[in-house]
Amino acid sequence: MNSMVEFYQPQADFGTPSSKSTELVTLSIDGRDVAVPAGTSVMRAAFEAGIKVPKLCATDTLESFGSCRVCLVEIEGRRGYPSSCTTPVEAGMTVTTQSDQLAKIRRGVMELYISDHPLDCLTCPTNGDCELQSTAGEVGLRDVRYGFAGENHTQLEKDESSPYFTFDSSKCIVCSRCVRACEETQGTFALTISGRGFDSRVSVGPETNFLESDCVSCGACVAACPTATLTENSIIESGIPEHSVTTTCAYCGVGCGFKAEMRGQEVIRMTPWKDGKANEGHACVKGRFAFGYATHKDRMTEPMIRDSIDDPWKRVSWDEALTFAASRLRSIQEKYGTKSIGAISSSRCTNEEVWLVQKMVRTGFGNNNVDTCARVCHSPTGYGLKQTLGESAGTQDFASVADADVIVVMGANPTEAHPVFGSRLKKRLREGAHLIVIDPRRIEIVGAPHVRSDLHLPVRPGANVALLNAMAHTIVDEGLMDQRFIDSRCDKVAFSNWLTFIQQPENSPEAMEPHTGVHANDVRVAARLYATGGNAAIYYGLGVTEHSQGSTTVMAIANLAMLTGNIGRRGVGVNPLRGQNNVQGSCDMGSFPHELPGYRPVSDDAVRGSFEAAWGVTLDPEPGHRIPNMFEEALSGAFKGLYCQGEDIAQSDPNTQHVEAALESMECLIVQDIFLNETAKFAHVFLPGSSFLEKDGTFTNAERRISRVRKAMEPIAGKADWQSTLGLAQALGCDWDYESPEQIMREISALTPTFAGVTYEKIERLGSIQWPCWDAESEGTPTMHEESFTRGLGQFIVTEYVPTDERCSRRFPLIMTTGRILSQYNVGAQTRRTENSAWHEEDVLEIHPEDARERGISEGDWVGISSRMGDTVLHARLSQRVRPGVVYTTFHHPVSGANVITTDSSDWATNCPEYKVTAVQVTRVTQPSDWQERQKHFDVKQQRLAKDSALG
Ligand code: SF4
Ligand code: SF4
Ligand code: SF4
Ligand code: FES
């Protein structure tokens, strides 16, 4: 076992949170001198000294509460028996944690709890992993004098509505840990203690259950519960785990650390890792519970090949599949030229796997035709931040938000798409930080329990640049800029050019109002708040990048941060919220056709030379094809072979019919995935992929944090993804000999300056590392651009607002925009194969009641959505979250065909598709669209061809 595979035991609990104070206080506990930071509780000080104090209502993820009275201690000079969890340490304090009197009191308290608790420990699912049970043992409780004849709660009914956990109220000791977890950690406030005294019970509200309540199934209450009252169903079914492996969630770009708790090869539970720096012990419903897809019956477990997509598949050995794929690719190159093949790497795969894909393209294919699914989400972030600040990544760690006074959330929906960061954000807002939301839609944090935005600017889709320019204009106009910062940190000429531009009257909020649709005064108020409210941080998502002016918007955000000096320290910065788990990593690893790893141009002789020396080949100095160019070239007959790793382009890329035509024209499409996804239905070679549970490697999250992914179970199809790519490269004649992902990381560090100091040993020791990590001594960089920008002087860039070509017309009078929801993930391939579908069975179209009324549409009607590209049909949901003139949908189900409608208009600098702006008409209909009918038949045919696959 490696050092992060451990026999199962609950994670250490110090009773109360750690204190951030730098002042040390010394006290004596049970005769031992202990020095801890001021503000630490007596309980935590004791635990840190290795002295265990019995506890029930305290846990170190929550503020102390002081209700159970089990943790009493004696403190010299104090009367009575103070509770150690609520008493802060004081210098010179003398504490006794064990005495006859304390033991007697504690036994008495425990006796009362146990007398109202079912005595079914032997058959209880958490037997051996229950704090009530262990605390009874610790205090020496041997018998209970009170019988069960009196009034008690032992017969209460269970709430089994949640697909993931059970609430057995009969076992509840009303310690409130769950209620506090829901409030303090998650910020949902779904739970309450109803009733008083003996009648006090935990409740999700009157007349409801967990599934139907506001609960978002994050599992924080389950993790906090010291008894079997809130228990994962997997524990009830399979018992407590026997070992655990520390790893990283493979869903979103938050990159939460988890303990995969196992019995043999079976995952019993995913428990958020308390030492995980991205999540600090919290999780969301996806990472915490939606892991069942990894062993779903739909998993593809054998390589398959076929000559044509109308043929049945032949199941073959790995060797045969890889040889077939390699010989097809080579014969395409002989016929159509070196540049006729390429690859798409996956933002869901590890850094090491992505590294091998781009290396195979550059050394084995002999060209630079490699791109990544990050193209379709955050490529403008890479471009925009590189131009202005000098580094293609966000500037802060997530913890930095705790120091922000003003938070701008733009084109992002953190509580749905980045939920654990969303919880951190809400916590800071509850502490009093101000919030400005810039989004066409009224997202949850505009008005959630105990959270309310100061301003919601419902910008028209496509007008982000206009709005940001108007904010910058106001700041300059009203003299609110940070001139000292600008003078000392930014390029003078660039600033002066930009200043002339931004001062133009056409950039004023008043002049921009017809474009933005936002009242000029609201823009001015927002600008003043951002510029003068203290530490101001901007968090943004795909609602910023997925536009024809995505890169311009990112640069406008960076301009704002530099203008106000909100960069280079905690609590401020420019923070892209990345969609998929390894979007940052796949970009860092050189998945772009014009850049080698570390964002260095392939055209740079010196950079290319360092790779040529290490790899022993001559590299092509010409940039290769981006994904959209690959499709264009395929349709023109010049691009015939594609290796697509872990990315479902047929579903996720815009203008589906165009993508399908390009895929159909390929002579060799190799798809590597864990399921027969939509793209695989057009494939000639299928290589079964491995889930994150089946491999070793690293992911890099939205904070640039490199975390380990560790193998918890053997690869179901026999190979981890890095081994499949290795096999294909070897079949192509590459002289590669990797034995482990760690060996690949050594090569990454040797060739990528920002990773130079990254080793598995260091990640093991520190838990994770935020790049840049320049050398062996460095422990990474939580905050970037502290003293100076990576590029030297910050570069203000003129960001002229150019309206998108995608305009409303009489034929297409509404604007459709897209987004995500909490329970589903991206194209839904994983989450649709879990119980998460209980919350979202289908994608629907949100439409404002006024627009619906005009069209005679009622809630639940089938509606046809047509754009200049195509049509699809969804059910309608009437919603005031969108403004009149705007409709909204998600894209988690293939049959929804959201991308049949989206156009191939894209960002001017990076080709990131303009998913967020499509002019549409919506009408009431009675049947699915033609495309949906065709898709259904094609799906049935391809499923049959896969099912009828024969051994080759
Ligand atoms: S699962 Fe999360 S949201 Fe639901 S009640 Fe528990 S803490 Fe609250
Ligand atoms: S459900 Fe668990 S955490 Fe909540 S009050 Fe009851 S025992 Fe405590
Ligand atoms: S917030 Fe993201 S990384 Fe964390 S558990 Fe949820 S999906 Fe996984
Ligand atoms: S643990 Fe201190 S009062 Fe409950």
XYZ file of N, CA and C in Angstrom, residues 107-318:
636
model
N -20.745 10.143 33.026
C -21.552 8.902 32.944
C -23.037 9.220 33.075
N -23.335 10.158 33.961
C -24.738 10.523 34.157
C -25.350 11.110 32.894
N -24.573 11.967 32.210
C -25.081 12.582 30.979
C -25.290 11.499 29.928
N -24.303 10.639 29.789
C -24.389 9.593 28.763
C -25.549 8.639 29.047
N -25.789 8.412 30.329
C -26.872 7.488 30.706
C -28.209 8.026 30.202
N -28.359 9.354 30.297
C -29.614 9.956 29.826
C -29.759 9.797 28.306
N -28.659 10.031 27.588
C -28.719 9.857 26.127
C -29.071 8.421 25.763
N -28.376 7.489 26.391
C -28.552 6.076 26.007
C -29.945 5.574 26.380
N -30.517 6.169 27.418
C -31.839 5.697 27.848
C -32.928 6.037 26.831
N -32.605 6.946 25.880
C -33.586 7.273 24.838
C -33.022 6.866 23.482
N -32.263 5.811 23.472
C -31.615 5.400 22.220
C -31.824 3.900 22.042
N -32.200 3.451 20.851
C -32.404 2.011 20.663
C -31.115 1.247 20.979
N -31.236 0.185 21.712
C -30.036 -0.580 22.062
C -29.828 -1.698 21.039
N -29.537 -1.279 19.822
C -29.381 -2.282 18.759
C -27.999 -2.187 18.127
N -27.004 -1.859 18.957
C -25.655 -1.637 18.424
C -25.182 -2.779 17.525
N -25.463 -4.003 17.928
C -24.908 -5.132 17.171
C -25.416 -5.181 15.742
N -26.646 -4.726 15.546
C -27.205 -4.772 14.190
C -27.252 -3.392 13.540
N -26.715 -2.409 14.217
C -26.739 -1.043 13.666
C -25.695 -0.927 12.552
N -26.041 -0.221 11.433
C -25.091 -0.136 10.312
C -23.776 0.538 10.662
N -23.781 1.412 11.659
C -22.520 2.104 11.964
C -21.849 1.532 13.217
N -22.224 0.326 13.564
C -21.574 -0.326 14.708
C -20.057 -0.308 14.510
N -19.352 0.269 15.468
C -17.902 0.365 15.335
C -17.453 1.688 14.742
N -18.403 2.500 14.260
C -18.051 3.800 13.666
C -19.072 4.830 14.127
N -19.357 4.828 15.456
C -20.410 5.675 16.017
C -19.838 6.384 17.238
N -19.957 7.697 17.260
C -19.373 8.451 18.376
C -20.167 8.263 19.667
N -21.460 8.009 19.540
C -22.253 7.780 20.760
C -21.755 6.498 21.434
N -21.571 5.483 20.610
C -21.099 4.195 21.110
C -19.695 4.343 21.726
N -18.796 5.005 21.004
C -17.426 5.094 21.518
C -17.359 5.996 22.753
N -18.190 7.048 22.779
C -18.156 7.940 23.948
C -18.718 7.236 25.179
N -19.750 6.411 24.965
C -20.276 5.630 26.099
C -19.164 4.754 26.663
N -18.372 4.177 25.766
C -17.242 3.361 26.210
C -16.204 4.208 26.930
N -15.902 5.387 26.377
C -14.864 6.251 26.962
C -15.217 6.699 28.374
N -16.500 6.951 28.620
C -16.870 7.442 29.970
C -17.149 6.284 30.924
N -17.038 5.070 30.432
C -17.184 3.903 31.300
C -18.621 3.575 31.648
N -19.551 3.935 30.752
C -20.960 3.615 31.038
C -21.177 2.114 30.867
N -21.670 1.483 31.914
C -21.843 0.031 31.850
C -23.310 -0.378 31.904
N -24.104 0.386 32.589
C -25.534 0.072 32.577
C -26.365 1.350 32.660
N -27.658 1.195 32.317
C -28.567 2.332 32.295
C -29.670 2.054 33.295
N -29.794 2.989 34.247
C -30.762 2.726 35.318
C -32.200 2.945 34.885
N -32.389 3.783 33.862
C -33.764 4.095 33.453
C -34.188 3.098 32.393
N -35.351 2.534 32.506
C -35.823 1.572 31.514
C -36.379 2.271 30.298
N -36.915 1.507 29.354
C -37.490 2.074 28.129
C -39.012 2.176 28.218
N -39.517 1.930 29.465
C -40.967 1.893 29.610
C -41.582 3.279 29.424
N -40.848 4.317 29.833
C -41.392 5.666 29.761
C -41.440 6.192 28.340
N -41.793 7.484 28.239
C -41.896 8.102 26.923
C -40.501 8.184 26.282
N -40.362 7.776 25.042
C -39.071 7.907 24.355
C -39.305 8.042 22.844
N -38.188 8.088 22.096
C -38.294 8.338 20.645
C -37.862 7.138 19.827
N -37.749 5.991 20.458
C -37.101 4.863 19.784
C -37.942 4.234 18.669
N -39.195 4.631 18.560
C -40.031 4.008 17.515
C -40.327 4.951 16.345
N -39.620 6.069 16.274
C -39.933 7.030 15.210
C -39.626 6.455 13.829
N -40.378 6.932 12.828
C -40.201 6.394 11.459
C -38.992 6.983 10.761
N -38.457 6.220 9.826
C -37.290 6.704 9.072
C -37.747 7.522 7.867
N -36.894 8.472 7.447
C -37.093 9.176 6.171
C -36.096 8.562 5.185
N -36.637 7.790 4.239
C -35.766 7.120 3.263
C -35.931 7.732 1.868
N -36.384 8.990 1.833
C -36.673 9.593 0.529
C -35.424 9.889 -0.285
N -34.314 10.219 0.377
C -33.097 10.539 -0.379
C -32.534 9.267 -0.998
N -32.083 9.338 -2.236
C -31.488 8.127 -2.815
C -30.157 7.778 -2.171
N -29.577 8.700 -1.398
C -28.214 8.482 -0.930
C -28.057 8.277 0.577
N -29.002 8.766 1.370
C -28.854 8.553 2.809
C -30.207 8.426 3.479
N -30.166 7.861 4.677
C -31.398 7.607 5.434
C -31.360 8.410 6.730
N -32.504 8.944 7.098
C -32.635 9.700 8.342
C -33.481 8.867 9.304
N -32.820 8.330 10.334
C -33.506 7.483 11.321
C -33.597 8.278 12.622
N -34.706 9.015 12.738
C -34.859 9.959 13.843
C -34.809 9.276 15.208
N -35.099 7.972 15.246
C -35.131 7.284 16.541
C -33.742 7.270 17.186
N -32.704 7.504 16.377
C -31.341 7.431 16.926
C -30.751 8.807 17.207
N -31.560 9.830 17.019
C -31.050 11.206 17.114
C -30.876 11.641 18.565
N -29.740 12.259 18.860
C -29.503 12.765 20.219
C -29.640 14.300 20.262
N -30.155 14.873 19.160
C -30.430 16.313 19.071
C -29.197 17.154 19.457
N -28.077 16.765 18.903
C -26.842 17.508 19.180
C -26.697 18.715 18.269
N -27.526 18.763 17.219
C -27.533 19.927 16.311
C -26.350 19.980 15.352
N -25.509 18.985 15.367
C -24.357 19.041 14.444
C -24.847 19.115 12.992
N -25.890 18.361 12.653
C -26.394 18.363 11.276
C -26.946 19.736 10.898
N -27.695 20.331 11.814
C -28.311 21.635 11.535
C -27.210 22.668 11.314
N -26.189 22.612 12.160
C -25.100 23.582 12.040
C -24.270 23.326 10.786
N -24.107 22.045 10.422
C -23.352 21.740 9.188
C -24.090 22.311 7.983
N -25.398 22.153 7.980
C -26.183 22.648 6.850
C -26.094 24.178 6.773
N -26.005 24.816 7.931
C -25.924 26.284 7.940
C -24.491 26.769 7.702
N -23.587 26.304 8.560
C -22.227 26.871 8.542
C -21.401 26.382 7.361
N -21.470 25.087 7.070
C -20.598 24.522 6.041
C -21.230 24.653 4.665
N -22.480 24.224 4.558
C -23.116 24.189 3.248
C -23.823 25.503 2.922
N -24.426 26.130 3.931
C -25.118 27.396 3.685
C -26.487 27.239 3.065
N -27.120 26.078 3.268
C -28.450 25.873 2.672
C -29.589 26.098 3.666
N -29.343 25.899 4.942
C -30.361 26.124 5.987
C -31.607 25.269 5.753
N -31.382 24.021 5.351
C -32.529 23.136 5.099
C -33.053 22.499 6.377
N -32.231 22.450 7.426
C -32.616 21.722 8.633
C -32.922 22.675 9.780
N -33.747 22.187 10.656
C -34.044 22.977 11.849
C -34.333 22.010 12.998
N -34.260 22.517 14.226
C -34.716 21.708 15.357
C -36.130 22.190 15.653
N -37.096 21.329 15.435
C -38.475 21.725 15.712
C -38.890 21.190 17.088
N -39.855 21.839 17.694
C -40.338 21.419 19.011
C -39.396 21.895 20.110
N -39.818 21.646 21.361
C -39.023 22.107 22.491
C -38.830 20.976 23.474
N -37.783 21.111 24.295
C -37.557 20.149 25.359
C -37.538 18.733 24.838
N -38.326 17.865 25.500
C -38.355 16.455 25.131
C -38.809 16.261 23.682
N -39.638 17.203 23.168
C -40.173 17.058 21.807
C -39.229 17.576 20.725
N -38.055 18.073 21.107
C -37.131 18.611 20.095
C -36.717 17.518 19.122
N -36.883 17.796 17.830
C -36.443 16.825 16.810
C -35.846 17.572 15.634
N -34.912 16.924 14.965
C -34.369 17.490 13.729
C -35.411 17.330 12.639
N -35.548 18.379 11.800
C -36.593 18.315 10.792
C -36.168 19.082 9.548
N -36.661 18.629 8.392
C -36.431 19.381 7.149
C -37.627 20.287 6.870
N -38.420 20.525 7.867
C -39.579 21.392 7.695
C -40.848 20.560 7.760
N -41.973 21.243 8.003
C -43.225 20.513 8.155
C -43.651 19.867 6.845
N -44.245 18.713 6.930
C -44.900 18.070 5.778
C -43.958 17.828 4.608
N -42.690 17.598 4.878
C -41.814 17.311 3.738
C -40.766 16.281 4.135
N -39.983 15.869 3.158
C -38.907 14.925 3.438
C -37.633 15.450 2.789
N -36.527 14.745 2.964
C -35.251 15.244 2.456
C -35.295 15.482 0.951
N -35.877 14.539 0.206
C -35.850 14.659 -1.253
C -36.615 15.886 -1.733
N -37.742 16.154 -1.076
C -38.580 17.249 -1.568
C -38.263 18.594 -0.907
N -37.377 18.570 0.066
C -37.070 19.811 0.787
C -36.019 20.632 0.032
N -35.503 21.685 0.693
C -34.454 22.510 0.082
C -33.091 21.825 0.091
N -33.023 20.683 0.740
C -31.743 19.957 0.844
C -31.143 19.734 -0.547
N -29.837 19.983 -0.668
C -29.161 19.765 -1.957
C -28.265 18.529 -1.913
N -28.459 17.724 -0.891
C -27.798 16.425 -0.785
C -26.271 16.532 -0.822
N -25.736 17.529 -0.140
C -24.273 17.665 -0.109
C -23.632 16.667 0.835
N -24.414 16.166 1.793
C -23.897 15.159 2.719
C -23.173 15.736 3.922
N -23.140 17.075 4.079
C -22.414 17.653 5.223
C -23.038 17.224 6.544
N -24.373 17.144 6.567
C -25.041 16.741 7.808
C -24.740 15.284 8.128
N -24.651 14.479 7.074
C -24.381 13.045 7.280
C -22.974 12.879 7.843
N -22.038 13.651 7.282
C -20.660 13.559 7.768
C -20.556 14.048 9.209
N -21.386 15.018 9.563
C -21.279 15.610 10.903
C -21.986 14.785 11.975
N -22.924 13.955 11.584
C -23.750 13.241 12.569
C -22.910 12.222 13.343
N -22.945 12.310 14.685
C -22.112 11.392 15.472
C -22.762 10.036 15.705
N -24.007 9.878 15.261
C -24.722 8.624 15.494
C -25.136 8.032 14.151
N -25.958 7.011 14.179
C -26.435 6.394 12.931
C -27.731 7.049 12.459
N -28.015 8.241 12.952
C -29.266 8.898 12.556
C -29.248 9.271 11.091
N -28.158 9.881 10.653
C -27.998 10.216 9.236
C -26.870 9.328 8.710
N -27.226 8.390 7.884
C -26.242 7.394 7.428
C -26.367 7.179 5.934
N -25.220 7.087 5.263
C -25.215 6.794 3.830
C -25.884 5.437 3.584
N -26.704 5.367 2.537
C -27.363 4.095 2.222
C -26.344 3.008 1.884
N -25.219 3.436 1.286
C -24.206 2.431 0.932
C -23.617 1.790 2.180
N -23.557 2.538 3.280
C -23.060 1.962 4.534
C -24.118 1.011 5.102
N -25.380 1.423 4.994
C -26.463 0.556 5.497
C -26.445 -0.768 4.725
N -26.193 -0.665 3.407
C -26.225 -1.886 2.589
C -24.965 -2.734 2.734
N -23.808 -2.091 2.854
C -22.552 -2.862 2.757
C -21.719 -2.871 4.026
N -22.079 -2.088 5.026
C -21.277 -2.050 6.246
C -20.156 -1.031 6.141
N -19.401 -0.895 7.240
C -18.369 0.142 7.237
C -17.169 -0.325 6.406
N -16.436 0.645 5.814
C -15.336 0.292 4.905
C -14.195 -0.386 5.648
N -13.274 -0.977 4.891
C -12.114 -1.574 5.556
C -10.789 -0.894 5.198
N -10.729 -0.170 4.085
C -9.555 0.665 3.870
C -9.952 1.893 3.059
N -9.061 2.868 2.988
C -9.392 4.085 2.233
C -8.193 4.533 1.404
N -8.511 5.251 0.328
C -7.482 5.779 -0.568
C -7.781 7.266 -0.755
N -6.791 8.104 -0.542
C -7.022 9.543 -0.685
C -6.854 9.937 -2.150
N -7.868 10.619 -2.689
C -7.835 10.955 -4.106
C -8.560 12.285 -4.347
N -8.817 12.588 -5.618
C -9.399 13.888 -5.980
C -10.637 13.678 -6.838
N -11.673 14.447 -6.575
C -12.929 14.326 -7.323
C -12.686 14.563 -8.810
N -13.409 13.791 -9.616
C -13.221 13.913 -11.071
C -14.369 14.663 -11.728
N -15.158 15.383 -10.963
C -16.226 16.165 -11.595
C -15.751 17.590 -11.888
N -15.993 18.538 -11.021
C -15.790 19.934 -11.452
C -14.416 20.484 -11.082
N -14.163 21.696 -11.537
C -12.863 22.330 -11.365
C -12.546 22.778 -9.949
N -13.444 22.511 -8.977
C -13.089 22.822 -7.591
C -12.000 21.854 -7.125
N -12.101 20.598 -7.555
C -11.028 19.637 -7.242
C -11.000 19.208 -5.791
N -12.155 18.808 -5.259
C -12.229 18.428 -3.845
C -11.438 17.151 -3.566
N -10.768 17.144 -2.423
C -10.071 15.940 -1.977
C -11.049 14.993 -1.301
N -10.886 13.703 -1.554
C -11.788 12.695 -0.976
C -11.013 11.514 -0.442
N -11.611 10.844 0.520
C -11.180 9.509 0.895
C -12.127 8.559 0.186
N -11.617 7.764 -0.732
C -12.437 6.703 -1.320
C -12.384 5.554 -0.330
N -13.501 5.314 0.328
C -13.519 4.298 1.391
C -14.015 2.987 0.790
N -13.231 1.959 0.963
C -13.362 0.744 0.159
C -13.611 -0.501 1.006
N -14.208 -1.476 0.343
C -14.147 -2.859 0.807
C -13.625 -3.645 -0.368
N -12.439 -4.111 -0.304
C -11.837 -4.766 -1.467
C -11.793 -3.807 -2.631
N -12.422 -4.219 -3.748
C -12.421 -3.392 -4.960
C -13.665 -2.502 -5.037
N -14.509 -2.528 -3.991
C -15.778 -1.793 -4.063
C -15.710 -0.483 -3.273
N -16.119 0.608 -3.925
C -16.199 1.871 -3.188
C -17.469 1.836 -2.348
N -17.306 2.007 -1.042
C -18.474 2.017 -0.153
C -18.948 3.448 0.063
N -17.983 4.342 0.133
C -18.370 5.723 0.446
C -17.250 6.649 -0.012
N -17.631 7.838 -0.479
C -16.644 8.888 -0.753
C -16.816 9.924 0.360
N -15.799 10.050 1.181
C -15.875 10.996 2.297
C -14.954 12.171 2.017
N -15.493 13.405 2.059
C -14.617 14.549 1.782
C -13.433 14.596 2.737
N -12.269 14.866 2.169
C -11.014 14.841 2.925
C -10.851 16.158 3.670
N -10.719 16.064 4.997
C -10.636 17.289 5.785
C -9.365 18.073 5.500
N -8.298 17.383 5.099
C -7.048 18.089 4.789
C -6.964 18.533 3.331
N -8.017 18.258 2.561
C -8.026 18.702 1.154
C -8.149 20.220 1.125
N -7.167 20.901 0.542
C -7.157 22.372 0.674
C -8.222 23.046 -0.191
N -8.669 22.386 -1.230
C -9.714 22.993 -2.062
C -11.065 22.932 -1.369
N -11.290 21.919 -0.554
C -12.640 21.723 0.003
C -12.686 21.674 1.529
N -11.573 21.447 2.193
C -11.533 21.430 3.663
C -12.668 20.607 4.255
N -12.867 19.426 3.723
C -13.830 18.501 4.321
C -15.251 18.637 3.818
N -15.483 19.514 2.842
C -16.853 19.638 2.328
C -16.944 18.992 0.943
N -18.163 18.819 0.454
C -18.359 18.183 -0.853
C -19.722 18.574 -1.395
N -20.007 18.145 -2.605
C -21.349 18.322 -3.147
C -21.892 16.956 -3.557
N -23.138 16.967 -3.987
C -23.829 15.702 -4.262
C -23.117 14.872 -5.333
N -22.382 15.522 -6.226
C -21.742 14.742 -7.298
C -20.552 13.951 -6.742
N -19.573 14.670 -6.199
C -18.383 13.977 -5.712
C -18.688 13.065 -4.546
N -19.605 13.479 -3.695
C -19.888 12.738 -2.466
C -20.651 11.441 -2.729
N -21.632 11.536 -3.645
C -22.525 10.383 -3.793
C -22.571 9.780 -5.204
N -22.295 10.596 -6.235
C -22.549 10.103 -7.600
C -21.315 9.404 -8.178
N -20.886 8.321 -7.511
C -19.722 7.576 -8.002
C -20.127 6.233 -8.610
N -21.420 5.936 -8.580
C -21.892 4.622 -9.042
C -21.657 4.393 -10.531
N -21.483 5.471 -11.301
C -21.262 5.305 -12.740
C -20.006 4.476 -13.011
N -19.062 4.519 -12.070
C -17.769 3.847 -12.309
C -17.941 2.341 -12.487
N -18.973 1.796 -11.883
C -19.199 0.347 -12.042
C -20.556 0.084 -12.697
N -21.062 1.057 -13.419
C -22.379 0.904 -14.058
C -22.335 -0.173 -15.133
N -23.453 -0.817 -15.355
C -23.492 -1.913 -16.339
C -23.174 -1.429 -17.756
N -23.321 -0.141 -18.014
C -23.012 0.384 -19.362
C -21.516 0.542 -19.617
N -20.689 0.339 -18.583
C -19.253 0.506 -18.800
C -18.787 -0.393 -19.937
N -17.991 0.160 -20.834
C -17.416 -0.623 -21.929
C -16.110 -1.218 -21.409
N -15.942 -2.492 -21.596
C -14.792 -3.146 -20.963
C -13.841 -3.817 -21.948
N -14.228 -3.818 -23.238
C -13.327 -4.472 -24.197
C -13.075 -3.548 -25.390
N -11.848 -3.571 -25.931
C -11.583 -2.802 -27.154
C -12.417 -3.351 -28.305
N -12.807 -2.473 -29.230
C -13.614 -2.919 -30.374
C -13.120 -2.199 -31.625
N -13.294 -2.874 -32.775
C -12.929 -2.245 -34.057
C -14.018 -2.553 -35.088
N -14.062 -1.751 -36.131
C -14.945 -2.040 -37.264
C -14.481 -1.192 -38.458
N -14.838 -1.638 -39.663
C -14.397 -0.915 -40.858
C -15.268 0.299 -41.126
N -16.571 0.140 -40.871
C -17.480 1.248 -41.184
C -18.464 1.399 -40.026
N -19.043 2.573 -39.901
C -19.949 2.786 -38.763
C -21.296 2.092 -38.985
N -21.485 1.484 -40.145
C -22.696 0.682 -40.359
C -22.455 -0.789 -40.020
N -21.194 -1.132 -39.703
C -20.869 -2.530 -39.384
C -21.046 -2.790 -37.891
N -21.308 -4.067 -37.542
C -21.261 -4.394 -36.114
C -19.814 -4.314 -35.619
N -19.671 -4.092 -34.324
C -18.342 -4.029 -33.734
C -17.766 -5.427 -33.576
N -16.433 -5.518 -33.648
C -15.718 -6.766 -33.340
C -14.956 -6.541 -32.054
N -15.185 -7.381 -31.050
C -14.431 -7.257 -29.802
C -13.070 -7.916 -29.983
N -12.019 -7.190 -29.719
C -10.672 -7.695 -29.989
C -9.760 -7.446 -28.790
N -8.569 -8.011 -28.868
C -7.597 -7.792 -27.783
C -7.084 -6.354 -27.868
N -6.464 -5.900 -26.785
C -5.866 -4.559 -26.796
C -4.849 -4.453 -27.925
